[in-house]
């Protein structure tokens, strides 16, 4: 066991924080995880899983659970609004020859798989709890939590997402999330006949997609250009989403449109982006996942890079003599890959908004896929 790091607090039980707990526990490091949501809930949309994410699932030990409860498939098709197929994007089998190159799953199902693995790892999970104060000295960090406990740690990992309170506490000058000019709609439907992998229909200013999340269900995602943030009442969501799909005459899109109703778990989300370029650590506190690199979903890789952060951080902690070695080594291995995902995703969004160069769009997609398939 690494002597420099024997006890860790993880703040935030999302995909990144849970993955960190699992990987640190494999190395016999004591882990406390505090999650602010007493129900440890994940909202009910689907999530696209790329080959690199499947490789990370294999490392975490949750690949079989994913294959059982989610959906894995090869390739993604691109169609015009009336249904003519114009391209198929290959998805390399990054996780190994026996595992398809992409897939999808419902977020609450993935969250449950990871939560089960986190608890099984022996991590001490406290729900409905956050940190109140952090005091660092040469030998450790004292953290007071909202349940009145004060405990001492060698390392604190902030995995508390886009609006990270930990980032605010230790890096108040870090950049704030910025709105990118697009929003995404998601809904859950029964999988239309004949669909077994992701399909995207490209229209002007609106892009419709579907991806099967299990043997019977799929999620629809619609990316819309919207100059300024909007808010909608729940009662407006069905009609707004159906209106966006109306111009797409492919019968598959119309069949999905007809299914959408109040039961479809519709989620509307303006897209934001943020990248911390300075150090991701301050003393004995390190940030991972969306807390330091939040991306728009154009490469469907935000969860992937947060989970990879957790894997690489645990590896570097195991290897290094001290935290002063481990934390810079962690960021050195992670920064370029995470920057690539955040900035290429942003650029893809800008090209879509400006009706820009389709060739550049295709090249960025292809280059990003190749980069994501590289070892981490
Ligand atoms: C519209 C949209 C679609 C996306 N689609 C995809 C996709 O298809 N594929 C993909 O790979 N990625 C996708 N992403 C990105 C992905 O959702 C995120 O990158 C990922 O969820 C980040 O995980 P995280 O654990 O770092 O942060 P989060 O998921 O935000 O988790 C943070 C956790 O910390 C908890 N928390 C917050 N504050 C505190 C606090 N103060 N104390 C304690 N706990 C706290 C929260 O409750 C939460 O559980 C998408 C993102 C968006 C916006």
Coordinates of C-alpha atoms and ligand atoms in Angstrom, one line a residue:
X1 CA 0.0 0.0 0.0
X2 CA 1.2 3.5 -0.8
X3 CA 2.4 5.1 2.5
X4 CA 1.8 8.7 1.4
X5 CA -1.9 8.1 0.8
X6 CA -3.8 5.9 3.2
X7 CA -7.1 7.7 3.7
X8 CA -9.0 9.7 1.1
X9 CA -12.2 11.7 1.1
X10 CA -14.1 11.9 -2.1
X11 CA -16.7 14.7 -2.4
X12 CA -19.3 13.9 -5.0
X13 CA -20.8 10.5 -5.9
X14 CA -21.3 10.9 -9.7
X15 CA -19.6 8.7 -12.3
X16 CA -16.1 10.2 -11.6
X17 CA -16.3 10.1 -7.8
X18 CA -17.7 6.5 -7.7
X19 CA -15.0 5.4 -10.1
X20 CA -12.3 6.9 -7.9
X21 CA -13.7 5.1 -4.9
X22 CA -13.6 1.7 -6.7
X23 CA -10.0 2.2 -8.0
X24 CA -8.6 3.4 -4.7
X25 CA -10.2 0.6 -2.7
X26 CA -8.6 -1.9 -5.1
X27 CA -5.3 -0.5 -3.8
X28 CA -6.4 -0.9 -0.2
X29 CA -6.7 2.8 0.4
X30 CA -9.4 3.8 3.0
X31 CA -12.1 5.8 1.2
X32 CA -14.9 8.0 2.6
X33 CA -17.3 9.3 0.0
X34 CA -19.8 12.1 0.7
X35 CA -22.7 12.8 -1.7
X36 CA -24.9 15.8 -1.2
X37 CA -28.1 14.1 -2.7
X38 CA -29.7 12.0 0.0
X39 CA -31.3 9.8 -2.7
X40 CA -28.0 9.4 -4.7
X41 CA -30.2 9.9 -7.8
X42 CA -29.2 10.3 -11.5
X43 CA -31.7 11.9 -13.8
X44 CA -33.6 9.7 -16.2
X45 CA -31.9 10.2 -19.6
X46 CA -29.8 7.9 -21.7
X47 CA -26.0 8.3 -22.1
X48 CA -23.9 7.3 -25.1
X49 CA -20.9 5.1 -24.2
X50 CA -17.9 5.1 -26.6
X51 CA -15.2 2.4 -27.0
X52 CA -12.9 4.2 -24.6
X53 CA -15.6 4.3 -21.9
X54 CA -16.2 0.5 -22.4
X55 CA -12.4 0.0 -21.9
X56 CA -12.6 2.0 -18.7
X57 CA -15.6 -0.1 -17.6
X58 CA -13.5 -3.2 -18.1
X59 CA -10.8 -1.7 -15.8
X60 CA -13.4 -0.8 -13.2
X61 CA -14.8 -4.3 -13.4
X62 CA -18.3 -3.3 -14.4
X63 CA -18.2 -4.2 -18.2
X64 CA -20.3 -7.4 -17.8
X65 CA -23.0 -5.5 -15.8
X66 CA -23.1 -2.9 -18.5
X67 CA -23.4 -5.5 -21.3
X68 CA -26.2 -7.1 -19.4
X69 CA -28.2 -4.0 -18.6
X70 CA -27.2 -1.6 -21.3
X71 CA -26.7 -2.0 -25.1
X72 CA -23.5 -2.4 -27.0
X73 CA -23.3 -2.1 -30.8
X74 CA -20.9 -1.2 -33.6
X75 CA -21.0 2.0 -35.7
X76 CA -23.3 5.0 -35.9
X77 CA -25.3 6.1 -39.0
X78 CA -25.7 9.6 -40.3
X79 CA -28.9 10.4 -42.2
X80 CA -30.5 13.3 -43.9
X81 CA -33.9 14.5 -42.4
X82 CA -35.9 12.5 -45.0
X83 CA -34.0 9.3 -44.1
X84 CA -31.3 8.9 -46.8
X85 CA -28.2 7.5 -45.1
X86 CA -25.1 9.5 -46.0
X87 CA -22.4 7.9 -43.8
X88 CA -21.7 5.3 -41.2
X89 CA -19.1 6.3 -38.6
X90 CA -17.0 3.3 -37.6
X91 CA -16.6 2.8 -33.9
X92 CA -13.3 0.9 -33.2
X93 CA -13.4 -1.9 -30.7
X94 CA -11.3 -0.1 -28.2
X95 CA -12.2 -2.4 -25.2
X96 CA -11.1 -5.5 -27.1
X97 CA -12.1 -7.6 -30.0
X98 CA -14.9 -9.2 -28.0
X99 CA -16.7 -6.0 -27.2
X100 CA -18.6 -3.7 -29.7
X101 CA -17.2 -0.3 -30.2
X102 CA -20.0 1.8 -28.6
X103 CA -23.4 1.7 -26.9
X104 CA -25.7 3.4 -24.5
X105 CA -27.4 2.9 -21.2
X106 CA -29.9 4.8 -19.0
X107 CA -28.1 7.1 -16.6
X108 CA -29.9 5.7 -13.5
X109 CA -28.9 2.1 -14.5
X110 CA -25.2 3.1 -14.9
X111 CA -25.4 5.0 -11.6
X112 CA -26.8 1.9 -9.9
X113 CA -24.1 -0.4 -11.3
X114 CA -21.4 2.0 -10.1
X115 CA -23.1 2.6 -6.7
X116 CA -23.3 -1.2 -6.1
X117 CA -19.6 -1.5 -7.1
X118 CA -18.7 1.4 -4.8
X119 CA -20.4 -0.1 -1.8
X120 CA -19.0 -3.5 -2.6
X121 CA -15.5 -2.0 -2.6
X122 CA -15.8 -1.2 1.1
X123 CA -15.9 2.6 0.6
X124 CA -17.7 4.4 3.5
X125 CA -20.5 6.2 1.7
X126 CA -22.5 8.9 3.4
X127 CA -25.5 10.4 1.6
X128 CA -27.1 13.8 2.1
X129 CA -23.7 15.0 3.3
X130 CA -21.3 17.7 2.0
X131 CA -18.1 19.4 3.3
X132 CA -18.3 22.5 5.5
X133 CA -14.7 23.4 5.9
X134 CA -11.3 22.2 4.8
X135 CA -8.0 22.9 6.6
X136 CA -4.7 21.7 5.2
X137 CA -1.4 21.4 6.9
X138 CA 1.9 19.7 6.2
X139 CA 0.7 16.3 7.3
X140 CA -2.9 16.1 6.2
X141 CA -6.4 17.7 5.7
X142 CA -9.0 18.1 8.3
X143 CA -12.5 18.2 6.8
X144 CA -15.6 19.1 8.7
X145 CA -18.8 17.7 7.0
X146 CA -22.4 18.7 7.2
X147 CA -23.3 15.8 9.5
X148 CA -21.1 17.3 12.2
X149 CA -18.1 14.9 11.8
X150 CA -14.5 16.2 11.5
X151 CA -12.1 13.6 10.0
X152 CA -8.5 13.7 8.9
X153 CA -7.3 12.6 5.4
X154 CA -4.1 12.4 3.3
X155 CA -6.0 13.5 0.2
X156 CA -9.4 15.1 -0.7
X157 CA -10.8 14.4 -4.2
X158 CA -13.3 17.0 -5.5
X159 CA -15.6 15.2 -7.9
X160 CA -18.6 17.4 -7.4
X161 CA -19.4 18.3 -11.0
X162 CA -19.7 21.4 -13.2
X163 CA -20.7 23.8 -10.4
X164 CA -18.1 22.3 -8.0
X165 CA -18.2 23.8 -4.5
X166 CA -14.8 22.3 -3.9
X167 CA -13.4 24.2 -6.9
X168 CA -14.9 27.3 -5.5
X169 CA -13.3 26.6 -2.1
X170 CA -9.8 25.8 -3.3
X171 CA -9.6 27.6 -6.7
X172 CA -11.9 30.6 -6.5
X173 CA -10.2 32.1 -9.6
X174 CA -10.9 29.1 -11.8
X175 CA -13.0 29.9 -15.0
X176 CA -16.8 29.7 -14.6
X177 CA -18.9 27.5 -16.9
X178 CA -20.0 29.3 -20.0
X179 CA -23.1 28.8 -22.2
X180 CA -22.2 27.6 -25.7
X181 CA -25.3 28.6 -27.8
X182 CA -26.8 25.1 -28.0
X183 CA -29.2 23.1 -25.9
X184 CA -30.0 19.4 -25.8
X185 CA -33.4 17.7 -25.4
X186 CA -33.6 14.1 -24.4
X187 CA -36.5 11.6 -24.0
X188 CA -37.0 7.9 -23.6
X189 CA -38.9 5.8 -26.1
X190 CA -39.5 2.2 -27.0
X191 CA -36.9 1.3 -29.6
X192 CA -38.4 1.7 -33.1
X193 CA -38.4 -1.4 -35.4
X194 CA -35.0 -2.2 -37.1
X195 CA -32.8 0.0 -34.9
X196 CA -29.8 -1.6 -33.1
X197 CA -27.2 1.2 -33.1
X198 CA -27.1 5.0 -32.9
X199 CA -28.5 7.0 -35.8
X200 CA -28.3 10.8 -36.3
X201 CA -30.4 12.9 -38.6
X202 CA -28.7 16.2 -39.6
X203 CA -31.0 19.2 -40.2
X204 CA -30.2 22.9 -40.3
X205 CA -29.9 24.2 -36.7
X206 CA -31.4 21.0 -35.3
X207 CA -29.8 17.5 -35.1
X208 CA -32.0 14.5 -34.0
X209 CA -30.4 11.3 -32.7
X210 CA -31.5 8.0 -31.2
X211 CA -29.5 5.3 -29.4
X212 CA -30.8 2.0 -27.9
X213 CA -30.1 1.9 -24.1
X214 CA -31.3 -1.7 -23.6
X215 CA -33.0 -4.5 -25.5
X216 CA -36.3 -2.6 -25.6
X217 CA -35.7 1.1 -24.8
X218 CA -33.9 3.9 -26.6
X219 CA -33.2 7.6 -25.8
X220 CA -33.7 10.4 -28.3
X221 CA -31.3 13.4 -28.2
X222 CA -31.9 16.6 -30.1
X223 CA -29.3 19.3 -30.3
X224 CA -30.8 22.7 -31.0
X225 CA -29.0 26.1 -31.7
X226 CA -30.4 28.6 -29.2
X227 CA -28.6 32.1 -29.0
X228 CA -29.6 32.7 -25.4
X229 CA -30.5 30.4 -22.5
X230 CA -34.2 29.5 -22.3
X231 CA -36.3 27.9 -19.6
X232 CA -39.5 25.9 -20.1
X233 CA -42.3 24.8 -17.8
X234 CA -42.8 21.1 -17.6
X235 CA -46.1 21.4 -19.4
X236 CA -44.4 22.8 -22.5
X237 CA -41.8 20.1 -23.0
X238 CA -43.7 17.6 -25.1
X239 CA -45.0 20.0 -27.6
X240 CA -41.7 21.8 -28.0
X241 CA -39.8 18.6 -28.5
X242 CA -42.4 17.3 -31.0
X243 CA -42.2 20.6 -32.9
X244 CA -38.4 20.2 -33.3
X245 CA -38.9 16.7 -34.8
X246 CA -41.7 17.7 -37.1
X247 CA -39.5 18.7 -40.2
X248 CA -37.7 15.3 -40.1
X249 CA -39.8 13.2 -42.5
X250 CA -37.9 9.9 -42.0
X251 CA -40.7 7.5 -40.8
X252 CA -38.5 6.4 -37.9
X253 CA -38.3 10.0 -36.6
X254 CA -42.0 10.4 -37.0
X255 CA -42.7 7.1 -35.2
X256 CA -40.6 8.3 -32.2
X257 CA -42.3 11.7 -32.3
X258 CA -45.7 10.0 -32.0
X259 CA -44.5 8.1 -28.9
X260 CA -43.4 11.2 -27.0
X261 CA -45.7 12.2 -24.1
X262 CA -45.5 13.2 -20.4
X263 CA -44.3 9.7 -19.6
X264 CA -41.1 10.1 -21.7
X265 CA -38.8 11.5 -19.0
X266 CA -38.0 14.6 -21.1
X267 CA -34.9 16.6 -20.0
X268 CA -34.0 20.0 -21.5
X269 CA -30.5 21.2 -20.9
X270 CA -28.7 24.3 -22.1
X271 CA -25.0 23.3 -22.9
X272 CA -22.1 24.6 -20.9
X273 CA -18.4 24.2 -21.1
X274 CA -15.4 24.8 -18.8
X275 CA -11.7 23.9 -18.7
X276 CA -9.3 24.6 -15.9
X277 CA -5.9 25.2 -17.5
X278 CA -4.0 25.8 -14.3
X279 CA -3.1 23.1 -11.8
X280 CA -6.0 20.7 -10.9
X281 CA -4.7 20.4 -7.4
X282 CA -4.0 22.7 -4.5
X283 CA -1.9 21.1 -1.7
X284 CA -3.8 17.9 -0.7
X285 CA -6.9 18.6 -2.7
X286 CA -7.3 17.4 -6.3
X287 CA -10.3 17.9 -8.7
X288 CA -11.4 15.4 -11.3
X289 CA -14.3 15.0 -13.9
X290 CA -16.6 17.9 -14.7
X291 CA -15.2 19.9 -11.8
X292 CA -12.2 20.7 -14.0
X293 CA -13.2 19.8 -17.5
X294 CA -16.9 20.0 -18.4
X295 CA -17.6 19.3 -22.1
X296 CA -20.6 19.6 -24.4
X297 CA -21.8 16.1 -25.6
X298 CA -20.7 16.4 -29.2
X299 CA -18.1 13.6 -28.8
X300 CA -20.2 11.8 -26.1
X301 CA -17.1 11.5 -23.9
X302 CA -17.6 13.7 -20.8
X303 CA -18.3 10.7 -18.5
X304 CA -15.5 8.8 -20.2
X305 CA -12.8 11.3 -19.4
X306 CA -14.1 11.7 -15.8
X307 CA -14.0 7.9 -15.2
X308 CA -10.5 7.8 -16.8
X309 CA -9.3 10.5 -14.5
X310 CA -10.3 8.3 -11.6
X311 CA -8.4 5.3 -13.0
X312 CA -5.2 7.3 -13.8
X313 CA -5.2 9.1 -10.4
X314 CA -5.3 5.8 -8.6
X315 CA -2.5 4.5 -10.7
X316 CA -0.3 7.5 -10.1
X317 CA -1.0 7.5 -6.3
X318 CA 0.1 3.8 -6.3
X319 CA 3.3 4.5 -8.2
X320 CA 4.5 7.8 -6.6
X321 CA 6.5 8.2 -3.4
X322 CA 4.6 11.3 -2.4
X323 CA 1.5 13.4 -3.3
X324 CA 3.8 16.1 -4.6
X325 CA 4.9 13.6 -7.3
X326 CA 1.5 11.9 -7.8
X327 CA -0.8 14.9 -8.5
X328 CA 1.3 16.6 -11.2
X329 CA 2.0 13.2 -12.8
X330 CA -1.8 12.7 -12.8
X331 CA -2.5 16.0 -14.5
X332 CA 0.4 15.5 -17.0
X333 CA -1.2 12.3 -18.2
X334 CA -4.7 13.7 -18.3
X335 CA -4.6 17.3 -19.5
X336 CA -4.1 17.0 -23.2
X337 CA -6.7 14.3 -23.7
X338 CA -9.3 16.3 -21.6
X339 CA -8.5 19.6 -23.4
X340 CA -8.9 17.8 -26.7
X341 CA -12.4 16.5 -25.8
X342 CA -13.6 19.9 -24.4
X343 CA -12.2 22.1 -27.2
X344 CA -13.0 19.7 -30.1
X345 CA -16.6 19.4 -28.8
X346 CA -16.9 23.2 -28.6
X347 CA -15.6 23.6 -32.1
X348 CA -18.1 21.0 -33.4
X349 CA -20.9 23.0 -31.8
X350 CA -19.6 26.3 -33.3
X351 CA -19.5 24.7 -36.8
X352 CA -23.1 23.5 -36.4
X353 CA -24.3 27.0 -35.2
X354 CA -22.6 28.8 -38.0
X355 CA -23.6 26.2 -40.7
X356 CA -19.8 25.9 -41.2
X357 CA -17.5 23.6 -43.0
X358 CA -18.9 20.0 -43.0
X359 CA -15.4 18.7 -44.0
X360 CA -13.9 20.3 -40.9
X361 CA -16.7 18.8 -38.8
X362 CA -16.1 15.3 -40.2
X363 CA -12.3 15.6 -39.7
X364 CA -12.6 16.7 -36.1
X365 CA -15.0 13.8 -35.4
X366 CA -12.5 11.4 -37.0
X367 CA -9.4 12.8 -35.4
X368 CA -11.1 12.8 -32.0
X369 CA -12.2 9.2 -32.3
X370 CA -8.6 8.2 -33.2
X371 CA -7.3 10.2 -30.2
X372 CA -9.8 8.6 -27.8
X373 CA -8.8 5.1 -28.9
X374 CA -5.2 5.7 -27.8
X375 CA -4.1 4.2 -24.4
X376 CA -4.7 6.6 -21.5
Ligands
LIG1 C1 -26.8 17.2 -22.3 C2 -25.6 16.3 -21.9 C3 -25.4 15.1 -22.5 C4 -24.3 14.3 -22.2 N1 -24.1 13.1 -22.8 C5 -23.0 12.4 -22.6 C6 -22.8 11.2 -23.3 O1 -23.7 10.7 -24.1 N2 -21.7 10.4 -23.0 C7 -20.8 10.9 -22.1 O2 -19.7 10.2 -21.9 N3 -20.9 12.0 -21.4 C8 -22.0 12.8 -21.6 N4 -22.2 14.0 -21.0 C9 -21.2 14.4 -20.0 C10 -21.4 13.6 -18.6 O3 -22.8 13.7 -18.2 C11 -20.6 14.3 -17.5 O4 -19.3 14.5 -18.0 C12 -20.4 13.4 -16.3 O5 -21.7 13.1 -15.8 C13 -19.6 14.0 -15.3 O6 -19.5 13.2 -14.1 P1 -18.9 13.8 -12.8 O7 -19.0 12.6 -11.8 O8 -17.6 14.4 -13.0 O9 -19.9 15.0 -12.4 P2 -21.5 14.9 -12.0 O10 -22.2 13.9 -12.8 O11 -22.0 16.3 -12.0 O12 -21.5 14.3 -10.5 C14 -21.2 15.2 -9.4 C15 -21.8 14.5 -8.2 O13 -21.4 15.3 -7.0 C16 -22.6 15.6 -6.2 N5 -22.3 16.9 -5.6 C17 -22.4 18.1 -6.1 N6 -22.1 19.1 -5.3 C18 -21.7 18.4 -4.1 C19 -21.2 18.9 -2.9 N7 -21.0 20.1 -2.6 N8 -21.0 17.9 -1.9 C20 -21.2 16.6 -2.2 N9 -21.6 16.1 -3.4 C21 -21.9 17.0 -4.3 C22 -23.7 15.6 -7.2 O14 -24.9 15.4 -6.6 C23 -23.3 14.5 -8.2 O15 -23.7 13.2 -7.7 C24 -23.3 14.8 -21.3 C25 -23.5 16.0 -20.6 C26 -24.6 16.8 -21.0 C27 -24.8 18.1 -20.3

